[in-house]
Amino acid sequence: DTALNNHQVDLVFKFNPMTKVGENGEVKTVPHQRMKIRNVGYLPWYDNTLSLKEQAQDSLAYGKTTYYDSGKRKLCPKTVYMKTHIVPGKYFSEQMVERTYSNLNTLSVTRYVTINFTEVNDSLLDCYIALTPVKVQTFTIEVEGNNTEGDIGAAVNGTYTHRNVFKRSNQFSLKLRAAYQPMGYIEDFLSDKSIDVGGEASLRFPRALIPFLNEKTRKRIRAITEVAISYNFQTNPWYTRNTAGIGMKYVWTAGRRNERRYSVNLVDL
């Protein structure tokens, strides 16, 4: 009853022993035992339409882990390794598994993350991590109309995105816009007009581009770096102007569920 003890309640946890089937089929109870990670293997470009044998024709040892692919390396091993907190030789930790899920899902090339564990014996586990990718390149185009005080115009917007630049899950985006709007009477269709042309290019890195950091610190920081440049040209009967911008910022998350988000603008011109 939480009405007693200053609105506090006592909780008691009871853990039942593990059950294990012996060689003779006998079921017995054994104490809980901490499990260590023996091996960690990556399959960073998993395709459920192909067999595992087709997708794991080649292997590469990297940082005490093993990287499997079909022979055509589509994602840099270091990119996946730096986002993983499941380490061979360390004890199994649910918190590290959750952090690995969270970090790998920040990669722009990732659609799904699957982490499976296989018992080797009573004290060892093998871990296998598979990443299902999204479509690497996309292009969209939009046409829109606008009406300003009876002046009807149109605009075209185009966006190109590449989510695996340099095979490191860097995301490049290019946005272009062109708008035209005649102003005044129909006979002034070509002379009195508003034109808006511009674009923005950005590159997103799934890590903090901070020099002089060791590998352990880089793995611990859950951050991304964004660099962007933009240009815009506008002309109308009242003025003509050109504007350009450049920016660079760090964005990182904190908390067990990434519930806190921070950003620092290093350059914003």
XYZ file of N, CA and C in Angstrom:
807
model
N 0.863 -1.179 0.000
C 0.000 0.000 0.000
C 0.905 1.237 0.000
N 0.830 2.047 -1.044
C 1.696 3.230 -1.147
C 1.216 4.369 -0.273
N 0.060 4.223 0.393
C -0.400 5.263 1.319
C 0.417 5.244 2.606
N 1.116 4.133 2.853
C 1.969 4.013 4.040
C 3.423 4.315 3.664
N 4.253 4.426 4.658
C 5.697 4.606 4.469
C 6.018 5.808 3.583
N 5.330 6.924 3.859
C 5.593 8.159 3.103
C 5.412 7.965 1.597
N 4.335 7.234 1.223
C 3.997 6.999 -0.186
C 5.113 6.272 -0.933
N 5.788 5.376 -0.246
C 6.825 4.570 -0.867
C 6.426 3.110 -0.777
N 7.040 2.296 -1.619
C 6.709 0.880 -1.650
C 8.003 0.077 -1.711
N 8.044 -1.059 -1.067
C 9.198 -1.949 -1.082
C 8.983 -3.016 -2.154
N 9.995 -3.228 -2.969
C 9.944 -4.235 -4.020
C 10.929 -5.343 -3.698
N 10.504 -6.583 -3.886
C 11.358 -7.738 -3.656
C 11.408 -8.548 -4.945
N 12.616 -8.745 -5.485
C 12.798 -9.530 -6.704
C 13.274 -10.928 -6.324
N 12.653 -11.924 -6.915
C 13.066 -13.304 -6.721
C 13.375 -13.914 -8.082
N 14.596 -14.448 -8.227
C 15.032 -15.046 -9.482
C 15.093 -16.555 -9.322
N 14.374 -17.236 -10.181
C 14.411 -18.690 -10.157
C 15.694 -19.184 -10.819
N 16.239 -20.308 -10.356
C 17.454 -20.856 -10.992
C 17.183 -21.232 -12.444
N 18.260 -21.270 -13.226
C 18.143 -21.695 -14.617
C 17.879 -23.199 -14.672
N 17.174 -23.604 -15.702
C 16.965 -25.033 -15.930
C 17.826 -25.485 -17.091
N 18.365 -26.669 -16.973
C 19.263 -27.200 -17.992
C 18.984 -28.680 -18.189
N 19.007 -29.095 -19.448
C 18.778 -30.502 -19.773
C 20.125 -31.186 -19.896
N 20.336 -32.230 -19.089
C 21.593 -32.956 -19.123
C 21.685 -33.895 -20.309
N 22.835 -34.579 -20.414
C 23.058 -35.502 -21.531
C 22.086 -36.671 -21.520
N 21.661 -37.076 -20.331
C 20.715 -38.192 -20.241
C 19.257 -37.748 -20.312
N 19.026 -36.455 -20.621
C 17.677 -35.939 -20.734
C 17.094 -35.447 -19.434
N 17.868 -35.521 -18.362
C 17.382 -35.092 -17.058
C 17.407 -33.563 -16.964
N 16.331 -32.966 -16.481
C 16.244 -31.518 -16.301
C 16.690 -31.170 -14.896
N 17.635 -30.286 -14.790
C 18.144 -29.882 -13.484
C 18.293 -28.373 -13.428
N 18.366 -27.849 -12.223
C 18.512 -26.411 -12.029
C 19.967 -26.089 -11.742
N 20.429 -24.987 -12.302
C 21.812 -24.555 -12.113
C 21.809 -23.062 -11.809
N 22.833 -22.554 -11.133
C 22.891 -21.113 -10.862
C 23.064 -20.310 -12.157
N 22.602 -19.095 -12.114
C 22.810 -18.203 -13.253
C 24.300 -17.905 -13.416
N 24.754 -17.899 -14.659
C 26.167 -17.666 -14.927
C 26.324 -16.562 -15.969
N 27.273 -15.681 -15.743
C 27.540 -14.610 -16.706
C 28.203 -15.199 -17.950
N 27.756 -14.716 -19.106
C 28.262 -15.218 -20.380
C 29.199 -14.192 -21.000
N 30.276 -14.679 -21.590
C 31.222 -13.822 -22.281
C 31.024 -13.932 -23.794
N 31.384 -12.853 -24.484
C 31.306 -12.834 -25.942
C 32.589 -13.453 -26.495
N 32.455 -14.474 -27.330
C 33.635 -15.090 -27.931
C 33.977 -14.425 -29.265
N 33.022 -14.419 -30.194
C 33.241 -13.844 -31.521
C 32.113 -12.881 -31.870
N 32.432 -11.865 -32.670
C 31.442 -10.949 -33.225
C 31.626 -10.931 -34.744
N 30.564 -11.228 -35.474
C 30.615 -11.232 -36.930
C 29.593 -10.268 -37.509
N 29.991 -9.576 -38.585
C 29.122 -8.600 -39.246
C 28.732 -9.093 -40.639
N 27.482 -8.872 -40.975
C 27.010 -9.036 -42.350
C 26.341 -7.711 -42.718
N 27.122 -6.735 -43.208
C 26.638 -5.352 -43.288
C 25.755 -5.043 -44.491
N 25.528 -6.009 -45.363
C 24.679 -5.730 -46.536
C 23.747 -6.917 -46.739
N 22.927 -7.178 -45.722
C 22.107 -8.384 -45.714
C 20.939 -8.277 -46.681
N 20.739 -9.335 -47.441
C 19.640 -9.425 -48.409
C 18.904 -10.732 -48.154
N 17.644 -10.651 -47.704
C 16.909 -11.869 -47.345
C 16.492 -12.695 -48.552
N 16.731 -12.182 -49.763
C 16.417 -12.969 -50.970
C 17.571 -13.883 -51.368
N 18.728 -13.717 -50.722
C 19.899 -14.530 -51.029
C 20.246 -15.401 -49.827
N 20.926 -16.493 -50.088
C 21.345 -17.378 -49.004
C 22.551 -16.775 -48.286
N 22.763 -17.215 -47.044
C 23.911 -16.726 -46.286
C 25.221 -17.116 -46.953
N 25.243 -18.279 -47.613
C 26.454 -18.721 -48.290
C 26.827 -17.768 -49.419
N 25.825 -17.268 -50.152
C 26.092 -16.318 -51.233
C 26.585 -14.975 -50.716
N 26.130 -14.603 -49.523
C 26.462 -13.284 -48.988
C 27.723 -13.282 -48.134
N 28.215 -14.440 -47.771
C 29.395 -14.522 -46.904
C 30.515 -15.288 -47.595
N 30.781 -14.942 -48.845
C 31.828 -15.617 -49.598
C 33.224 -15.141 -49.213
N 33.320 -13.957 -48.629
C 34.614 -13.404 -48.254
C 34.552 -12.929 -46.813
N 35.673 -12.942 -46.126
C 35.722 -12.491 -44.729
C 36.979 -11.670 -44.503
N 36.885 -10.762 -43.547
C 37.993 -9.879 -43.209
C 38.013 -9.684 -41.700
N 39.154 -9.917 -41.077
C 39.306 -9.692 -39.645
C 39.568 -8.215 -39.404
N 38.787 -7.626 -38.474
C 38.967 -6.204 -38.176
C 38.667 -5.968 -36.698
N 39.661 -5.491 -35.975
C 39.471 -5.145 -34.566
C 38.882 -6.262 -33.729
N 39.403 -7.481 -33.818
C 38.940 -8.657 -33.072
C 37.551 -9.127 -33.515
N 37.049 -8.595 -34.614
C 35.757 -9.023 -35.152
C 35.965 -9.517 -36.581
N 34.925 -10.123 -37.135
C 34.997 -10.649 -38.497
C 33.905 -10.015 -39.346
N 34.308 -9.582 -40.527
C 33.429 -8.870 -41.446
C 33.191 -9.765 -42.653
N 31.923 -10.089 -42.927
C 31.574 -10.975 -44.038
C 30.887 -10.184 -45.152
N 31.216 -10.525 -46.399
C 30.504 -9.940 -47.535
C 30.612 -10.877 -48.731
N 30.012 -10.463 -49.838
C 29.969 -11.300 -51.038
C 31.213 -11.150 -51.891
N 32.198 -10.398 -51.425
C 33.391 -10.130 -52.218
C 33.418 -8.724 -52.771
N 32.254 -8.075 -52.830
C 32.154 -6.675 -53.251
C 31.852 -5.833 -52.021
N 32.887 -5.206 -51.501
C 32.742 -4.471 -50.247
C 31.919 -3.207 -50.468
N 30.722 -3.147 -49.862
C 29.822 -2.018 -50.053
C 29.795 -1.068 -48.859
N 30.334 -1.510 -47.731
C 30.360 -0.669 -46.536
C 31.670 -0.913 -45.803
N 32.351 0.170 -45.478
C 33.654 0.081 -44.825
C 33.536 -0.622 -43.468
N 34.377 -1.619 -43.169
C 34.293 -2.315 -41.872
C 34.421 -1.383 -40.680
N 35.250 -0.358 -40.781
C 35.450 0.548 -39.648
C 34.167 1.292 -39.292
N 33.344 1.607 -40.306
C 32.090 2.323 -40.053
C 31.181 1.528 -39.134
N 31.084 0.213 -39.376
C 30.237 -0.646 -38.553
C 30.897 -0.907 -37.194
N 32.191 -1.137 -37.214
C 32.918 -1.445 -35.982
C 32.832 -0.301 -34.971
N 32.953 0.937 -35.428
C 32.935 2.076 -34.520
C 31.561 2.337 -33.917
N 30.519 1.717 -34.471
C 29.172 1.879 -33.926
C 28.758 0.708 -33.032
N 29.656 -0.247 -32.833
C 29.325 -1.461 -32.092
C 29.980 -1.453 -30.719
N 29.200 -1.799 -29.682
C 29.701 -1.860 -28.315
C 29.710 -3.282 -27.767
N 29.445 -4.257 -28.623
C 29.544 -5.658 -28.240
C 30.954 -6.107 -28.592
N 31.765 -6.403 -27.574
C 33.199 -6.614 -27.771
C 33.586 -8.039 -27.381
N 34.320 -8.760 -28.236
C 34.811 -10.094 -27.851
C 35.659 -10.028 -26.594
N 35.448 -11.004 -25.709
C 36.184 -11.054 -24.456
C 35.487 -10.358 -23.305
N 34.461 -9.559 -23.597
C 33.710 -8.861 -22.566
C 32.461 -9.659 -22.198
N 31.931 -9.389 -21.011
C 30.700 -10.056 -20.602
C 29.504 -9.490 -21.362
N 28.512 -10.344 -21.561
C 27.277 -9.901 -22.203
C 26.611 -8.819 -21.363
N 26.152 -7.747 -22.037
C 25.492 -6.637 -21.359
C 24.315 -6.176 -22.204
N 23.128 -6.188 -21.618
C 21.941 -5.735 -22.333
C 22.058 -4.264 -22.712
N 22.688 -3.487 -21.860
C 22.869 -2.067 -22.152
C 23.737 -1.858 -23.388
N 24.790 -2.653 -23.534
C 25.655 -2.528 -24.703
C 24.939 -2.981 -25.972
N 24.050 -3.960 -25.851
C 23.259 -4.390 -27.002
C 22.318 -3.273 -27.445
N 21.664 -2.610 -26.480
C 20.774 -1.510 -26.814
C 21.531 -0.351 -27.453
N 22.724 -0.059 -26.928
C 23.524 1.021 -27.509
C 23.959 0.679 -28.924
N 24.273 -0.590 -29.163
C 24.664 -1.012 -30.507
C 23.495 -0.872 -31.476
N 22.311 -1.321 -31.059
C 21.113 -1.121 -31.889
C 20.936 0.358 -32.218
N 21.003 1.198 -31.189
C 20.773 2.631 -31.371
C 21.804 3.251 -32.298
N 23.072 2.913 -32.124
C 24.129 3.498 -32.939
C 24.047 3.059 -34.391
N 23.812 1.769 -34.618
C 23.750 1.274 -35.996
C 22.546 1.839 -36.741
N 21.473 2.120 -36.022
C 20.295 2.696 -36.673
C 20.497 4.157 -37.063
N 21.545 4.806 -36.559
C 21.826 6.180 -36.982
C 22.527 6.227 -38.333
N 23.038 5.094 -38.810
C 23.667 5.074 -40.123
C 22.616 5.308 -41.195
N 22.887 6.232 -42.091
C 21.890 6.601 -43.096
C 21.597 5.473 -44.067
N 22.506 4.507 -44.188
C 22.316 3.414 -45.136
C 21.530 2.253 -44.529
N 21.222 2.313 -43.233
C 20.599 1.194 -42.529
C 19.074 1.297 -42.526
N 18.441 0.189 -42.888
C 16.977 0.079 -42.753
C 16.619 -0.714 -41.501
N 17.203 -1.910 -41.349
C 16.954 -2.748 -40.184
C 18.284 -3.232 -39.611
N 18.285 -3.475 -38.301
C 19.433 -4.053 -37.613
C 18.976 -5.317 -36.892
N 19.693 -6.410 -37.114
C 19.377 -7.679 -36.456
C 20.610 -8.150 -35.709
N 20.450 -8.438 -34.417
C 21.546 -8.936 -33.589
C 21.120 -10.270 -32.984
N 21.864 -11.313 -33.282
C 21.563 -12.651 -32.773
C 22.753 -13.182 -31.974
N 22.434 -13.962 -30.940
C 23.462 -14.587 -30.119
C 23.278 -16.106 -30.169
N 24.398 -16.819 -30.246
C 24.394 -18.277 -30.271
C 25.268 -18.790 -29.131
N 24.727 -19.699 -28.318
C 25.493 -20.262 -27.211
C 26.520 -21.255 -27.743
N 27.780 -21.005 -27.386
C 28.859 -21.927 -27.746
C 28.965 -23.024 -26.691
N 28.949 -22.603 -25.422
C 28.925 -23.530 -24.290
C 28.273 -22.812 -23.113
N 28.518 -23.277 -21.908
C 27.866 -22.698 -20.732
C 28.331 -21.286 -20.408
N 29.435 -20.845 -21.005
C 29.981 -19.535 -20.629
C 30.305 -18.623 -21.802
N 30.123 -19.085 -23.048
C 30.520 -18.290 -24.209
C 29.363 -18.104 -25.189
N 29.352 -16.925 -25.817
C 28.359 -16.596 -26.825
C 29.057 -16.104 -28.088
N 28.489 -16.441 -29.228
C 28.881 -15.843 -30.500
C 27.805 -14.861 -30.915
N 28.213 -13.700 -31.404
C 27.268 -12.648 -31.797
C 27.359 -12.411 -33.301
N 26.204 -12.293 -33.945
C 26.141 -12.012 -35.373
C 25.232 -10.799 -35.598
N 25.762 -9.817 -36.308
C 25.052 -8.559 -36.550
C 24.827 -8.409 -38.044
N 23.572 -8.260 -38.447
C 23.221 -8.104 -39.863
C 22.526 -6.763 -40.065
N 22.955 -6.045 -41.099
C 22.355 -4.762 -41.452
C 21.639 -4.893 -42.783
N 20.363 -4.560 -42.789
C 19.589 -4.533 -44.038
C 19.590 -3.100 -44.561
N 20.114 -2.856 -45.769
C 20.268 -1.476 -46.240
C 18.996 -0.921 -46.862
N 18.941 0.410 -46.910
C 17.898 1.104 -47.655
C 18.376 1.279 -49.082
N 17.544 1.876 -49.915
C 17.965 2.209 -51.267
C 19.009 3.312 -51.191
N 20.165 3.081 -51.782
C 21.297 3.982 -51.599
C 21.059 5.343 -52.253
N 20.565 5.357 -53.476
C 20.375 6.616 -54.189
C 18.890 6.850 -54.485
N 18.440 8.074 -54.246
C 17.057 8.441 -54.539
C 17.025 9.827 -55.182
N 16.000 10.055 -55.992
C 15.791 11.355 -56.614
C 14.294 11.651 -56.623
N 13.938 12.820 -56.158
C 12.533 13.231 -56.141
C 12.404 14.586 -56.817
N 11.260 14.812 -57.436
C 10.978 16.093 -58.065
C 9.538 16.480 -57.748
N 9.313 17.742 -57.437
C 7.995 18.242 -57.084
C 7.703 19.509 -57.882
N 6.473 19.621 -58.331
C 6.010 20.821 -59.035
C 4.890 21.430 -58.196
N 4.974 22.723 -57.939
C 3.973 23.383 -57.112
C 3.519 24.682 -57.765
N 2.324 25.096 -57.451
C 1.800 26.364 -57.930
C 1.555 27.305 -56.770
N 1.625 28.597 -57.040
C 1.366 29.568 -55.991
C 0.574 30.743 -56.546
N -0.090 31.432 -55.654
C -0.935 32.572 -56.030
C -0.735 33.669 -54.998
N -0.157 34.791 -55.450
C 0.085 35.923 -54.571
C -0.686 37.133 -55.083
N -1.800 37.453 -54.415
C -2.639 38.585 -54.786
C -3.064 38.528 -56.256
N -3.408 37.334 -56.703
C -3.878 37.144 -58.066
C -2.803 36.836 -59.072
N -1.524 36.933 -58.675
C -0.419 36.593 -59.571
C -0.102 35.116 -59.409
N -0.312 34.360 -60.478
C -0.144 32.908 -60.430
C 1.250 32.541 -60.942
N 1.936 31.717 -60.177
C 3.274 31.278 -60.563
C 3.456 29.787 -60.339
N 4.659 29.314 -60.616
C 4.962 27.887 -60.479
C 6.402 27.731 -60.020
N 6.666 26.590 -59.393
C 8.007 26.285 -58.911
C 8.294 24.800 -59.083
N 9.571 24.480 -59.260
C 10.028 23.100 -59.394
C 11.102 22.855 -58.343
N 10.942 21.765 -57.572
C 11.912 21.389 -56.548
C 12.449 19.997 -56.856
N 13.752 19.857 -56.793
C 14.377 18.558 -57.021
C 15.346 18.225 -55.901
N 15.360 16.952 -55.482
C 16.250 16.515 -54.403
C 16.918 15.213 -54.795
N 18.240 15.196 -54.691
C 19.021 13.974 -54.936
C 19.728 13.594 -53.637
N 19.671 12.309 -53.287
C 20.288 11.837 -52.045
C 21.098 10.574 -52.316
N 22.313 10.564 -51.806
C 23.183 9.374 -51.834
C 23.561 9.066 -50.394
N 23.176 7.867 -49.913
C 23.314 7.543 -48.492
C 24.557 6.737 -48.144
N 25.445 6.530 -49.102
C 26.638 5.727 -48.806
C 27.850 6.274 -49.556
N 28.105 7.553 -49.393
C 29.237 8.181 -50.060
C 30.538 7.654 -49.459
N 31.500 7.312 -50.322
C 32.803 6.762 -49.924
C 32.656 5.429 -49.192
N 31.487 4.789 -49.295
C 31.217 3.508 -48.641
C 31.371 3.587 -47.121
N 31.044 4.751 -46.551
C 31.139 4.957 -45.109
C 29.818 5.455 -44.515
N 28.737 5.258 -45.218
C 27.410 5.695 -44.780
C 27.335 7.208 -44.601
N 28.183 7.948 -45.328
C 28.048 9.403 -45.372
C 26.896 9.746 -46.313
N 26.055 10.672 -45.920
C 24.878 11.010 -46.726
C 25.067 12.365 -47.409
N 25.003 12.342 -48.733
C 25.089 13.566 -49.521
C 23.699 13.915 -50.050
N 23.312 15.178 -49.901
C 22.007 15.640 -50.383
C 22.201 16.905 -51.212
N 21.503 16.966 -52.324
C 21.518 18.145 -53.187
C 20.077 18.555 -53.455
N 19.729 19.785 -53.059
C 18.374 20.302 -53.248
C 18.433 21.516 -54.183
N 17.609 21.504 -55.225
C 17.553 22.597 -56.196
C 16.118 23.102 -56.296
N 15.973 24.415 -56.488
C 14.648 25.023 -56.595
C 14.670 26.138 -57.635
N 13.638 26.175 -58.458
C 13.466 27.251 -59.430
C 11.994 27.657 -59.428
N 11.739 28.955 -59.264
C 10.361 29.465 -59.202
C 10.223 30.686 -60.108
N 9.066 30.787 -60.766
C 8.783 31.920 -61.658
C 7.349 32.391 -61.396
N 7.194 33.715 -61.291
C 5.864 34.272 -61.050
C 5.723 35.604 -61.790
N 4.853 35.684 -62.814
C 4.599 36.971 -63.473
C 3.839 37.892 -62.530
N 4.053 39.165 -62.680
C 3.445 40.137 -61.786
C 2.773 41.238 -62.598
N 1.626 41.694 -62.137
C 0.913 42.763 -62.827
C -0.001 42.226 -63.909
N -0.189 43.019 -64.975
C -1.111 42.667 -66.051
C -0.470 41.681 -67.015
N -1.317 41.086 -67.869
C -0.840 40.059 -68.783
C 0.180 40.595 -69.773
N 0.045 41.878 -70.138
C 1.006 42.446 -71.090
C 2.385 42.647 -70.457
N 2.443 42.580 -69.124
C 3.729 42.705 -68.437
C 4.298 41.335 -68.049
N 3.876 40.311 -68.758
C 4.207 38.932 -68.405
C 5.726 38.700 -68.363
N 6.454 39.286 -69.323
C 7.888 39.052 -69.410
C 8.714 40.129 -68.706
N 8.197 41.324 -68.600
C 8.984 42.407 -68.008
C 8.860 42.463 -66.493
N 7.652 42.324 -65.964
C 7.443 42.346 -64.513
C 7.257 40.924 -64.013
N 8.265 40.447 -63.357
C 8.246 39.046 -62.934
C 9.105 38.870 -61.693
N 8.894 37.752 -61.017
C 9.699 37.360 -59.865
C 10.334 36.006 -60.161
N 11.648 35.951 -60.029
C 12.400 34.719 -60.285
C 13.175 34.364 -59.021
N 13.101 33.101 -58.642
C 13.796 32.599 -57.448
C 14.494 31.290 -57.823
N 15.821 31.299 -57.815
C 16.607 30.120 -58.173
C 17.638 29.880 -57.063
N 17.754 28.653 -56.610
C 18.724 28.374 -55.557
C 18.946 26.895 -55.346
N 19.842 26.604 -54.447
C 20.145 25.211 -54.132
C 20.941 25.087 -52.852
N 20.981 23.870 -52.340
C 21.737 23.574 -51.129
C 22.363 22.196 -51.258
N 23.633 22.096 -50.907
C 24.344 20.816 -50.884
C 24.819 20.559 -49.461
N 24.605 19.348 -48.975
C 25.001 19.013 -47.605
C 25.625 17.626 -47.579
N 26.514 17.432 -46.615
C 27.173 16.147 -46.407
C 27.113 15.824 -44.920
N 26.549 14.671 -44.608
C 26.346 14.249 -43.214
C 27.240 13.059 -42.915
N 28.088 13.193 -41.888
C 28.993 12.137 -41.466
C 28.437 11.480 -40.197
N 28.397 10.147 -40.124
C 27.830 9.481 -38.939
C 28.798 9.407 -37.768
N 29.595 10.418 -37.574
C 30.583 10.455 -36.498
C 30.981 11.910 -36.261
N 31.618 12.155 -35.143
C 32.094 13.496 -34.820
C 33.478 13.697 -35.420
N 33.593 14.655 -36.323
C 34.878 14.950 -36.949
C 35.665 15.892 -36.037
N 36.187 15.311 -34.974
C 36.961 16.057 -33.987
C 38.368 15.460 -33.959
N 39.393 16.257 -34.212
C 40.759 15.713 -34.227
C 41.255 15.363 -32.829
N 42.282 14.524 -32.809
C 43.020 14.174 -31.582
C 42.186 13.373 -30.582
N 41.164 12.653 -31.063
C 40.410 11.777 -30.177
C 40.845 10.339 -30.409
N 41.017 9.563 -29.325
C 41.367 8.164 -29.490
C 40.137 7.351 -29.873
N 40.364 6.098 -30.233
C 39.283 5.253 -30.736
C 38.210 5.004 -29.684
N 38.615 4.811 -28.429
C 37.646 4.545 -27.362
C 36.702 5.719 -27.169
N 37.239 6.941 -27.213
C 36.402 8.129 -27.042
C 35.478 8.315 -28.238
N 35.977 8.063 -29.433
C 35.143 8.206 -30.638
C 33.958 7.244 -30.611
N 34.176 6.031 -30.094
C 33.090 5.064 -30.029
C 32.052 5.468 -28.986
N 32.499 6.133 -27.938
C 31.589 6.500 -26.858
C 30.701 7.692 -27.234
N 31.210 8.602 -28.065
C 30.445 9.795 -28.448
C 29.423 9.424 -29.517
N 28.162 9.629 -29.231
C 27.086 9.354 -30.198
C 26.746 10.661 -30.921
N 27.543 10.972 -31.930
C 27.403 12.276 -32.588
C 27.509 12.121 -34.097
N 26.983 13.109 -34.808
C 27.130 13.211 -36.254
C 27.626 14.617 -36.575
N 28.217 14.758 -37.749
C 28.711 16.051 -38.223
C 28.011 16.386 -39.528
N 27.520 17.604 -39.644
C 26.829 18.048 -40.854
C 27.525 19.282 -41.414
N 27.798 19.253 -42.716
C 28.394 20.383 -43.427
C 27.468 20.733 -44.588
N 27.183 22.023 -44.759
C 26.241 22.430 -45.799
C 26.663 23.768 -46.411
N 26.397 23.922 -47.721
C 26.574 25.194 -48.412
C 25.296 25.472 -49.202
N 24.966 26.743 -49.380
C 23.733 27.102 -50.077
C 23.946 28.376 -50.899
N 23.114 28.512 -51.931
C 23.135 29.718 -52.770
C 21.716 29.998 -53.250
N 21.365 31.310 -53.324
C 20.029 31.690 -53.768
C 20.097 33.010 -54.542
N 19.388 33.030 -55.662
C 19.283 34.245 -56.485
C 17.815 34.630 -56.603
N 17.506 35.890 -56.301
C 16.146 36.404 -56.389
C 16.138 37.723 -57.156
N 15.151 37.857 -58.013
C 14.973 39.126 -58.708
C 13.486 39.377 -58.896
N 13.074 40.663 -58.758
C 11.703 41.098 -58.960
C 11.738 42.592 -59.302
N 10.617 43.199 -59.576
C 10.644 44.618 -59.970
C 11.241 45.562 -58.934
N 11.380 45.142 -57.683
C 11.853 46.040 -56.629
C 13.331 45.849 -56.269
N 13.838 44.623 -56.398
C 15.235 44.406 -56.026
C 15.746 43.122 -56.658
N 17.070 43.015 -56.651
C 17.772 41.802 -57.073
C 18.828 41.492 -56.014
N 18.893 40.253 -55.601
C 19.863 39.917 -54.572
C 20.410 38.507 -54.750
N 21.638 38.323 -54.274
C 22.293 37.018 -54.230
C 22.673 36.729 -52.787
N 22.365 35.556 -52.330
C 22.727 35.166 -50.960
C 23.411 33.805 -50.990
N 24.386 33.652 -50.127
C 25.109 32.385 -50.013
C 25.339 32.087 -48.541
N 25.467 30.831 -48.232
C 25.676 30.438 -46.845
C 26.529 29.192 -46.737
N 27.150 29.040 -45.596
C 27.942 27.849 -45.298
C 27.781 27.537 -43.818
N 27.693 26.269 -43.490
C 27.494 25.893 -42.095
C 28.119 24.557 -41.768
N 28.473 24.391 -40.509
C 28.986 23.127 -40.001
C 28.547 22.993 -38.558
N 28.008 21.828 -38.210
C 27.533 21.639 -36.847
C 27.688 20.198 -36.408
N 27.755 20.033 -35.078
C 27.742 18.725 -34.447
C 26.364 18.505 -33.829
N 25.836 17.309 -33.993
C 24.575 16.922 -33.361
C 24.817 15.615 -32.630
N 24.481 15.560 -31.339
C 24.678 14.325 -30.599
C 23.512 14.098 -29.647
N 23.372 12.837 -29.258
C 22.289 12.427 -28.369
C 22.871 11.877 -27.085
N 22.064 11.915 -26.044
C 22.477 11.405 -24.738
C 21.285 10.736 -24.083
N 21.555 9.959 -23.054
C 20.492 9.219 -22.389
C 20.412 7.802 -22.909
N 19.847 6.942 -22.095
C 19.781 5.530 -22.455
C 18.944 5.297 -23.704
N 17.904 6.100 -23.885
C 17.034 5.966 -25.055
C 17.199 7.133 -26.025
N 18.332 7.794 -25.954
C 18.607 8.947 -26.824
C 17.524 10.009 -26.713
N 17.023 10.200 -25.480
C 15.911 11.132 -25.312
C 16.368 12.589 -25.289
N 17.678 12.815 -25.136
C 18.200 14.181 -25.122
C 19.025 14.419 -26.376
N 18.793 15.541 -27.008
C 19.470 15.870 -28.268
C 20.083 17.261 -28.165
N 21.333 17.375 -28.571
C 22.058 18.636 -28.498
C 22.698 18.933 -29.858
N 22.958 20.205 -30.108
C 23.653 20.595 -31.328
C 24.509 21.820 -31.053
N 25.638 21.885 -31.755
C 26.548 23.016 -31.652
C 26.890 23.455 -33.066
N 26.605 24.713 -33.390
C 26.934 25.274 -34.704
C 28.350 25.841 -34.654
N 29.283 25.167 -35.300
C 30.645 25.658 -35.352
C 30.782 26.814 -36.344
N 30.107 26.680 -37.487
C 30.127 27.703 -38.524
C 28.683 27.909 -38.989
N 28.253 29.169 -39.064
C 26.915 29.488 -39.542
C 26.961 30.887 -40.192
N 27.308 30.899 -41.474
C 27.473 32.163 -42.197
C 26.467 32.261 -43.331
